[in-house]
PDB file of C-alpha atoms in Angstrom:
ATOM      1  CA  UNK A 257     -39.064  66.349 -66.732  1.00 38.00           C
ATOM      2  CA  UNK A 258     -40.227  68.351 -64.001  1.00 35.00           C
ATOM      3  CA  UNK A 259     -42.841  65.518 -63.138  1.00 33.00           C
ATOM      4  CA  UNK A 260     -40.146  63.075 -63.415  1.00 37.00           C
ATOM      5  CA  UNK A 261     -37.822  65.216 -61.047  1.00 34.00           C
ATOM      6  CA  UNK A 262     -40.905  65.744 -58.128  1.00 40.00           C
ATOM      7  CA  UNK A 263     -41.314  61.968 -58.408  1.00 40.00           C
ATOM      8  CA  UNK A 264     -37.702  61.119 -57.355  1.00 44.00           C
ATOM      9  CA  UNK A 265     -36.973  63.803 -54.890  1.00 44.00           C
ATOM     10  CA  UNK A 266     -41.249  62.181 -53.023  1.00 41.00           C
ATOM     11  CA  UNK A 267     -39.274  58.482 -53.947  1.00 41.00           C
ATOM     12  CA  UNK A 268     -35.912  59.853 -51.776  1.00 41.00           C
ATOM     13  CA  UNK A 269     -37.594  61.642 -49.325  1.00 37.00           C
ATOM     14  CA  UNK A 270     -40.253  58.319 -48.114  1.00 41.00           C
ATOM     15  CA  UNK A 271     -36.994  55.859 -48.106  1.00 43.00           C
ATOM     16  CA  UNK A 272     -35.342  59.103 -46.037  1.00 41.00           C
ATOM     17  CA  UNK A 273     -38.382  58.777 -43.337  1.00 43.00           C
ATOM     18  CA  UNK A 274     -38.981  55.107 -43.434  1.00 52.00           C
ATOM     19  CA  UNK A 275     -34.923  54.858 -42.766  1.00 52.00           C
ATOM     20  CA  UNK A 276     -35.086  57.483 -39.817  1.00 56.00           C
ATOM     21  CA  UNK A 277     -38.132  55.523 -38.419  1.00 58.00           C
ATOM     22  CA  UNK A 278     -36.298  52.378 -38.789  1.00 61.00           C
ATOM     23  CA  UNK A 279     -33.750  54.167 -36.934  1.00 77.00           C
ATOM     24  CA  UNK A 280     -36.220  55.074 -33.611  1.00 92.00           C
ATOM     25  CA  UNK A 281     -36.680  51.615 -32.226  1.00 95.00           C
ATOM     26  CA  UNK A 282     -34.816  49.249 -30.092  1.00 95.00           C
ATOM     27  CA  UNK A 283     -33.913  45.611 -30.205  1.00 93.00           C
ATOM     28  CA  UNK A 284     -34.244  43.515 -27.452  1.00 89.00           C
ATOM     29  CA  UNK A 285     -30.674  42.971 -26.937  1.00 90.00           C
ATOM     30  CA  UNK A 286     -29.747  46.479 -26.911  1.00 92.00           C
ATOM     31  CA  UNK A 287     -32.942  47.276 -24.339  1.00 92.00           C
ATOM     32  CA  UNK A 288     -31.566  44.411 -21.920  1.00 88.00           C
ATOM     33  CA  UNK A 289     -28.202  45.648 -22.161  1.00 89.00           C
ATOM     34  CA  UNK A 290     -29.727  49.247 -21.366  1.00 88.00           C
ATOM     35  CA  UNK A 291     -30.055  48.391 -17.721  1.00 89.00           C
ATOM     36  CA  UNK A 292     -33.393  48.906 -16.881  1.00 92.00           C
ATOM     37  CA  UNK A 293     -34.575  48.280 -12.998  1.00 91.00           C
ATOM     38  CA  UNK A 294     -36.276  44.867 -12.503  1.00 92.00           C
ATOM     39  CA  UNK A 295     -39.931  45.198 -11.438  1.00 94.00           C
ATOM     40  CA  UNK A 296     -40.015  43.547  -7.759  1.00 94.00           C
ATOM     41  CA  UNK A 297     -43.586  42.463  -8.369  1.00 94.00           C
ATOM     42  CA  UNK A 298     -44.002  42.639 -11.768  1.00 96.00           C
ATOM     43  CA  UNK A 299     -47.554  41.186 -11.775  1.00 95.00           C
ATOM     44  CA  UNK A 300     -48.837  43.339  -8.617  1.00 96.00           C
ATOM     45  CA  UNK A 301     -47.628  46.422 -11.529  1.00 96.00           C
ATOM     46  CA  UNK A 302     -50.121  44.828 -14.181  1.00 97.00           C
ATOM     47  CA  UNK A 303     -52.832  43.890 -12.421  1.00 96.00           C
ATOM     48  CA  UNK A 304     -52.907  47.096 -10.772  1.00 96.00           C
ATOM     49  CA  UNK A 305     -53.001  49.034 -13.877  1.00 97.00           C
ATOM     50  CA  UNK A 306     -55.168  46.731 -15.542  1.00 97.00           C
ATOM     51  CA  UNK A 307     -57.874  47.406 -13.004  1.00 96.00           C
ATOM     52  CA  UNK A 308     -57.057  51.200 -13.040  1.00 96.00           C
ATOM     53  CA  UNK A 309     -57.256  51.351 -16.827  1.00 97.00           C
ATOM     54  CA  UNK A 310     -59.038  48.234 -18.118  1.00 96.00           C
ATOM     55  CA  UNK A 311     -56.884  48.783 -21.500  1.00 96.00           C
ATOM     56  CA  UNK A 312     -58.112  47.172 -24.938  1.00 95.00           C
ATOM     57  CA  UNK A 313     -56.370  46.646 -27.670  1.00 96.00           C
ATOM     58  CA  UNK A 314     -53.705  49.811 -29.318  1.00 96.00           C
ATOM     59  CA  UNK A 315     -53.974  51.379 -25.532  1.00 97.00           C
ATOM     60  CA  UNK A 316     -50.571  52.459 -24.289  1.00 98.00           C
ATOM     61  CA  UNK A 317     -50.679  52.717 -20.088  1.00 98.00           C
ATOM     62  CA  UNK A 318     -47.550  54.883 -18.988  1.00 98.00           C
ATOM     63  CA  UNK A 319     -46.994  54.867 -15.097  1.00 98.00           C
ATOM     64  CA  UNK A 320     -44.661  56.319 -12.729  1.00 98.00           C
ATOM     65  CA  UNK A 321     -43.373  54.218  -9.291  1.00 98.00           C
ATOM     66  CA  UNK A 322     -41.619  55.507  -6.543  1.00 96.00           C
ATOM     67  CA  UNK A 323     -38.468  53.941  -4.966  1.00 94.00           C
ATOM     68  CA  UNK A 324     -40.908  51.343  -3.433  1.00 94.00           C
ATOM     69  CA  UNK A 325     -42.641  50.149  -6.326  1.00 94.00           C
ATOM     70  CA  UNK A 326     -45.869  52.392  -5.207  1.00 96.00           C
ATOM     71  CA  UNK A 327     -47.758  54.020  -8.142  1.00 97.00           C
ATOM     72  CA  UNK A 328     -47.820  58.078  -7.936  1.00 97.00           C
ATOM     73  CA  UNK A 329     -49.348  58.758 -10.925  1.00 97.00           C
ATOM     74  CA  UNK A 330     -50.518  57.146 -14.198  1.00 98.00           C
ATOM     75  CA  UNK A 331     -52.521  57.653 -17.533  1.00 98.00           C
ATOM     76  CA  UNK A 332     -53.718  56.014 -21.127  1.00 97.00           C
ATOM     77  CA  UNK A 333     -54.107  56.709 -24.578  1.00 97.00           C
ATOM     78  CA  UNK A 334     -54.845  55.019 -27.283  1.00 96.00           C
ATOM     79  CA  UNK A 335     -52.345  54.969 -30.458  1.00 93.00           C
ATOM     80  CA  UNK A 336     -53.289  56.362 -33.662  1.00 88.00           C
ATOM     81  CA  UNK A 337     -53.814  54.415 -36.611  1.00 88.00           C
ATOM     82  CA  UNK A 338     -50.325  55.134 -38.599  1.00 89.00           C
ATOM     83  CA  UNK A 339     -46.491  53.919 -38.547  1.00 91.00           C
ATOM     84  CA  UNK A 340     -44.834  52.785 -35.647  1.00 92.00           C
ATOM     85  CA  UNK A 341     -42.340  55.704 -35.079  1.00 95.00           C
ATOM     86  CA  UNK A 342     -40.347  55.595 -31.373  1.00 96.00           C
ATOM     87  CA  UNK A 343     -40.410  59.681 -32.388  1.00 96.00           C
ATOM     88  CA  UNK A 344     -44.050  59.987 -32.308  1.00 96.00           C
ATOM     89  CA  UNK A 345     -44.644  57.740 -29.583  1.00 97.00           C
ATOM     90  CA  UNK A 346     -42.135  60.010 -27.296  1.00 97.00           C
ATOM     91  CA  UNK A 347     -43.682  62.575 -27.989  1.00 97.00           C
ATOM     92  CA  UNK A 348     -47.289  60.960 -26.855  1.00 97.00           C
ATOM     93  CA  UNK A 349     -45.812  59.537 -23.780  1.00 98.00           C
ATOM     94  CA  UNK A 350     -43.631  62.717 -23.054  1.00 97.00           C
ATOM     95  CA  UNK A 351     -47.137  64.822 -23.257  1.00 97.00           C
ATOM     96  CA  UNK A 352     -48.732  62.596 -20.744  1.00 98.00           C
ATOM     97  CA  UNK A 353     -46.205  62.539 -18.386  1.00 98.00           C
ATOM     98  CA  UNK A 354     -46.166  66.280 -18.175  1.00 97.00           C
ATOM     99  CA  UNK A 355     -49.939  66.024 -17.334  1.00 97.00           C
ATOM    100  CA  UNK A 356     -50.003  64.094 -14.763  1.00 97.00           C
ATOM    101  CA  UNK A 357     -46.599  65.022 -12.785  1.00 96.00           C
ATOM    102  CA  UNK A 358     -43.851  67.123 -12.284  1.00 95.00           C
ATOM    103  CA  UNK A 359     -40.318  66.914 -13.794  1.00 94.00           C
ATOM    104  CA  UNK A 360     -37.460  65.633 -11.942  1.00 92.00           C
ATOM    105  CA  UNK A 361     -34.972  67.042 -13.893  1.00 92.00           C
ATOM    106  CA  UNK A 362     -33.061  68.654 -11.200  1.00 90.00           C
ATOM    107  CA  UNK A 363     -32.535  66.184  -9.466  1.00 89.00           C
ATOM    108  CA  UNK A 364     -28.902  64.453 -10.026  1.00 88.00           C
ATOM    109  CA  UNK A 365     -29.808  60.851  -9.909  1.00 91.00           C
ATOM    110  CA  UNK A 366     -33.588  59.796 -11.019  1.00 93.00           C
ATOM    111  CA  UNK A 367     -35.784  58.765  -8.340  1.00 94.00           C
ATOM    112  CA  UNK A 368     -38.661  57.765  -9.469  1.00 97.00           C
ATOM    113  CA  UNK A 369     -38.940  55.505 -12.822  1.00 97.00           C
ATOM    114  CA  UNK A 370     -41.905  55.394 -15.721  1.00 98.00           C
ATOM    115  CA  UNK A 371     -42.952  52.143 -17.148  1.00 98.00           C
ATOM    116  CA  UNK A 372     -45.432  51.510 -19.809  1.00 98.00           C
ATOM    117  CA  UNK A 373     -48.395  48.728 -20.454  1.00 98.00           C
ATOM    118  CA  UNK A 374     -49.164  48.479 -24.345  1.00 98.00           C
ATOM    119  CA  UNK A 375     -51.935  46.348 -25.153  1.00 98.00           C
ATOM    120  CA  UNK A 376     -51.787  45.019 -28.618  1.00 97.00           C
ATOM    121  CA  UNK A 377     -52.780  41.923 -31.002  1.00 95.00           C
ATOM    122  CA  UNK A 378     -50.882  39.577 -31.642  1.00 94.00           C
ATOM    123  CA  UNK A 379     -48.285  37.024 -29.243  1.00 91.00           C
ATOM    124  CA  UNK A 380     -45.726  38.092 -26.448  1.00 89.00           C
ATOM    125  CA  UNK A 381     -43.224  38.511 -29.150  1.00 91.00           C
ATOM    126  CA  UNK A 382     -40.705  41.422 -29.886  1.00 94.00           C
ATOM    127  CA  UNK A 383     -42.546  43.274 -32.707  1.00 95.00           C
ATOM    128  CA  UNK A 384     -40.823  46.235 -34.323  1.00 96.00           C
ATOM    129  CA  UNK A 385     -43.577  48.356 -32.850  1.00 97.00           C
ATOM    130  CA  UNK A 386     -42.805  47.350 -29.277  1.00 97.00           C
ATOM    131  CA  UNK A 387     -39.035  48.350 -30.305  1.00 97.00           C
ATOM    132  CA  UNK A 388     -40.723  52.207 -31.518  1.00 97.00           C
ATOM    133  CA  UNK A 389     -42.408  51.725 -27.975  1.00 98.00           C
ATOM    134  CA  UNK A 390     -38.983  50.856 -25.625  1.00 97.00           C
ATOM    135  CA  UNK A 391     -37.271  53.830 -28.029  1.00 97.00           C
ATOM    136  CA  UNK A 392     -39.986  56.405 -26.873  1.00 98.00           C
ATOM    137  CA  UNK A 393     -40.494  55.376 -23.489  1.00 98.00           C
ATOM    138  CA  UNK A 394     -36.570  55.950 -22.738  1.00 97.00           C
ATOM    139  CA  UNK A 395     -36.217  59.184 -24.795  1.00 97.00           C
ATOM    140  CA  UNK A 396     -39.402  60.531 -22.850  1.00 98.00           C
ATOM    141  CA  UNK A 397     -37.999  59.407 -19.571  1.00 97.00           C
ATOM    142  CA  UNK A 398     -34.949  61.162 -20.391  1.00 96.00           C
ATOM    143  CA  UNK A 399     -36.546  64.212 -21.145  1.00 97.00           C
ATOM    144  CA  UNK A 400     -38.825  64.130 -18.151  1.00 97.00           C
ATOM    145  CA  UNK A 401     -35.447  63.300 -15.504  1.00 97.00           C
ATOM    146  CA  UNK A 402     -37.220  59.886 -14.930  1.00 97.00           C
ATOM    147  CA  UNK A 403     -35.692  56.270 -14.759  1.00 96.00           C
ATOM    148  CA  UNK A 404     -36.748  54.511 -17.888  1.00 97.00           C
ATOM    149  CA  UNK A 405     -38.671  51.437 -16.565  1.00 97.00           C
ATOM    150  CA  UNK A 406     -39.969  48.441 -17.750  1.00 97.00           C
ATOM    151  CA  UNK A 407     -41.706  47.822 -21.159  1.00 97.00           C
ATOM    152  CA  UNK A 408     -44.837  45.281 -20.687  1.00 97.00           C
ATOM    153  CA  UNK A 409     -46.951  43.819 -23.536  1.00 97.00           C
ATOM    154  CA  UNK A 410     -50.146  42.897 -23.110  1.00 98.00           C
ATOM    155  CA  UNK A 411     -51.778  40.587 -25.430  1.00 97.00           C
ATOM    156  CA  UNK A 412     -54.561  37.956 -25.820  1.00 96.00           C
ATOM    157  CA  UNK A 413     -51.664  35.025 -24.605  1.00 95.00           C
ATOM    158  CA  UNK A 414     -51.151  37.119 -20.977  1.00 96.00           C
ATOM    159  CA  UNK A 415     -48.782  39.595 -20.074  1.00 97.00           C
ATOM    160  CA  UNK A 416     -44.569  39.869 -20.309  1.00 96.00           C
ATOM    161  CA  UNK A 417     -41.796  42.266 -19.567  1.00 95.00           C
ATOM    162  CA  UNK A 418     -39.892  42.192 -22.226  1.00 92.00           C
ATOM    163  CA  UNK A 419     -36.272  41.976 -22.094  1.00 84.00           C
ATOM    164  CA  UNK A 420     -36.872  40.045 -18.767  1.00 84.00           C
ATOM    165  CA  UNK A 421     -38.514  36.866 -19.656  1.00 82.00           C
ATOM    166  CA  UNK A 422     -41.144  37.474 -16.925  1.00 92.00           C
ATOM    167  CA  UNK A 423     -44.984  36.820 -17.594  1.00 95.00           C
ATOM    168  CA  UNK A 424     -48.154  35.570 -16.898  1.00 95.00           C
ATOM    169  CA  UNK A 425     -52.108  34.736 -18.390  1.00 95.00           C
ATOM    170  CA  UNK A 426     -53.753  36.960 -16.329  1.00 94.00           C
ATOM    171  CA  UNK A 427     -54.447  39.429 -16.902  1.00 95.00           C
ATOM    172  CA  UNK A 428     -54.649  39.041 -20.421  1.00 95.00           C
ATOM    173  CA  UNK A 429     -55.875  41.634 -23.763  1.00 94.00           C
ATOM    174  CA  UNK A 430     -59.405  40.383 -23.283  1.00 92.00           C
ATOM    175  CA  UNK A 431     -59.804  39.432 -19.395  1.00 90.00           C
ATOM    176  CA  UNK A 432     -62.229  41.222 -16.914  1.00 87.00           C
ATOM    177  CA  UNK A 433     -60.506  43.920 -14.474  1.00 81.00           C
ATOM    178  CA  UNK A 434     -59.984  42.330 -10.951  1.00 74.00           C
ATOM    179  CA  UNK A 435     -61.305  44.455  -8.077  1.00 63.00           C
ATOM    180  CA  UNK A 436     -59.347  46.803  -6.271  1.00 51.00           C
ATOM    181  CA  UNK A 437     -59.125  44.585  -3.560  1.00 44.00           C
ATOM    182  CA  UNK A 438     -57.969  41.629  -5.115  1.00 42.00           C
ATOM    183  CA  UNK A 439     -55.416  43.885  -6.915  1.00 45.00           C
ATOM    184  CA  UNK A 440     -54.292  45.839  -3.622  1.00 48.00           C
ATOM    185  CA  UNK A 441     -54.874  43.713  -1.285  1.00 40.00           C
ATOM    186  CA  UNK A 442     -53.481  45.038   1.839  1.00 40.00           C
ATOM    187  CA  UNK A 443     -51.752  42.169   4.419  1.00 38.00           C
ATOM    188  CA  UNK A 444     -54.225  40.382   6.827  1.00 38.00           C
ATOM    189  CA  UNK A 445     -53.974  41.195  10.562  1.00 40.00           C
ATOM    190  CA  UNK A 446     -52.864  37.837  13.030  1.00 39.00           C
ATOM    191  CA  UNK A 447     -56.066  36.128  13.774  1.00 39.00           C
ATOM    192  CA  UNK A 448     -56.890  36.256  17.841  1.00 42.00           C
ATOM    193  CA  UNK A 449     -59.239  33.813  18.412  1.00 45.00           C
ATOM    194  CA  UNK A 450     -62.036  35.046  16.616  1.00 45.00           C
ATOM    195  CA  UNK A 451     -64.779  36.978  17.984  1.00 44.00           C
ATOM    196  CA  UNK A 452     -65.304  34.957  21.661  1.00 41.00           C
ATOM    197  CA  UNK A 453     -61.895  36.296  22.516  1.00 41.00           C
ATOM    198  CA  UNK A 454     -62.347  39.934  21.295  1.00 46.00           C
ATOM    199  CA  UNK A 455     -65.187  40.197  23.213  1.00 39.00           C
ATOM    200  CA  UNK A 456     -63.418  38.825  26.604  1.00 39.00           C
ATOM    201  CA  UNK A 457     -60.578  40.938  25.435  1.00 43.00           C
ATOM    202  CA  UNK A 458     -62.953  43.880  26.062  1.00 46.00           C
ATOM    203  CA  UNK A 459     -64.403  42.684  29.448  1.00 41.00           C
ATOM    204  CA  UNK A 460     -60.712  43.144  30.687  1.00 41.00           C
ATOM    205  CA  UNK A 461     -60.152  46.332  29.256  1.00 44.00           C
ATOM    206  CA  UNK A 462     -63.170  47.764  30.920  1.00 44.00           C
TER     207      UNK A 462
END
């Protein structure tokens, strides 16, 4: 009896846990209707952190943008082998956010906003993992007086914001890094004329 009794309170307590796990993940309807800032340049975002991270598969990238889209800070980790829980994966994301920069939480009104890179198996499609993943990335952005940002899968197929629709191939789960340069380029200055007129340009400074 008492083996019998142990049995059914481990058999209540796993449906319990698998329940409130079920429990820690969004949909993809109730993330878009969360109203989460639109990247500007979503693709200048991945391919920077790409390059900065060069993330293989089960590596979560969690960033943090200013007001103008530039990068302040940014880290990644790679997830551990067990269920996708939106608990645990706050707690990963809220532990690397407090490494790498200060709170905001006195501040009124977020100003600067966290979104996260997972690259993963599988297609651009809503998994419940990526739901664990948009559940943990807003409760740690909460917790960390931060605006809770994008979500961005990156697979073998390219990358895509979900919720947004927005994507590309490249970079992909398995391409190279581009350079720094390609990935920040900074803009060109006018040509002149090429180096005959920067020399005469010279002559009439002197």
């Amino acid at each position: 009896m008492t083996f019998g009794f142990a049995s059914s309170s481990a058999a209540s307590l796993s449906t319990s846990v698998s329940a409130a796990s079920a429990s820690r993940l969004l949909e993809p309807a109730e993330w878009a209707a969360a109203g989460i800032p639109l990247l500007r340049s979503p693709r200048e975002v991945v391919s920077g952190l790409h390059t900065r991270h060069r993330p293989e598969p089960a590596t979560a990238v969690v960033a943090v943008l200013d007001p103008e889209e530039r990068l302040c800070a940014s880290a990644s980790f790679t997830r551990r082998p067990a269920p996708a829980d939106g608990w645990m994966f706050r707690n990963a994301l809220l532990s690397q956010l407090r490494r790498i920069i200060p709170h905001d939480l006195r501040r009124r009104t977020p100003v600067r906003t966290a979104v996260l890179l997972y690259c993963r198996e599988g297609d651009g499609r809503w998994t419940e993992e990526d739901g664990a993943w948009m559940w943990g990335l807003r409760d740690a952005c909460t917790l960390h007086g931060l605006r809770c940002g994008a979500y961005i899968t990156l697979t073998h197929e390219g990358w895509q914001v979900l919720g947004e629709g927005r994507g590309g191939r490249r970079p992909n789960a398995h391409s190279e890094p581009e350079s720094f340069a390609m990935a920040e380029a900074p803009p060109r200055a006018p040509r002149t004329g090429g180096p005959v007129s920067e020399v005469l340009r010279r002559a009439a400074a002197r």
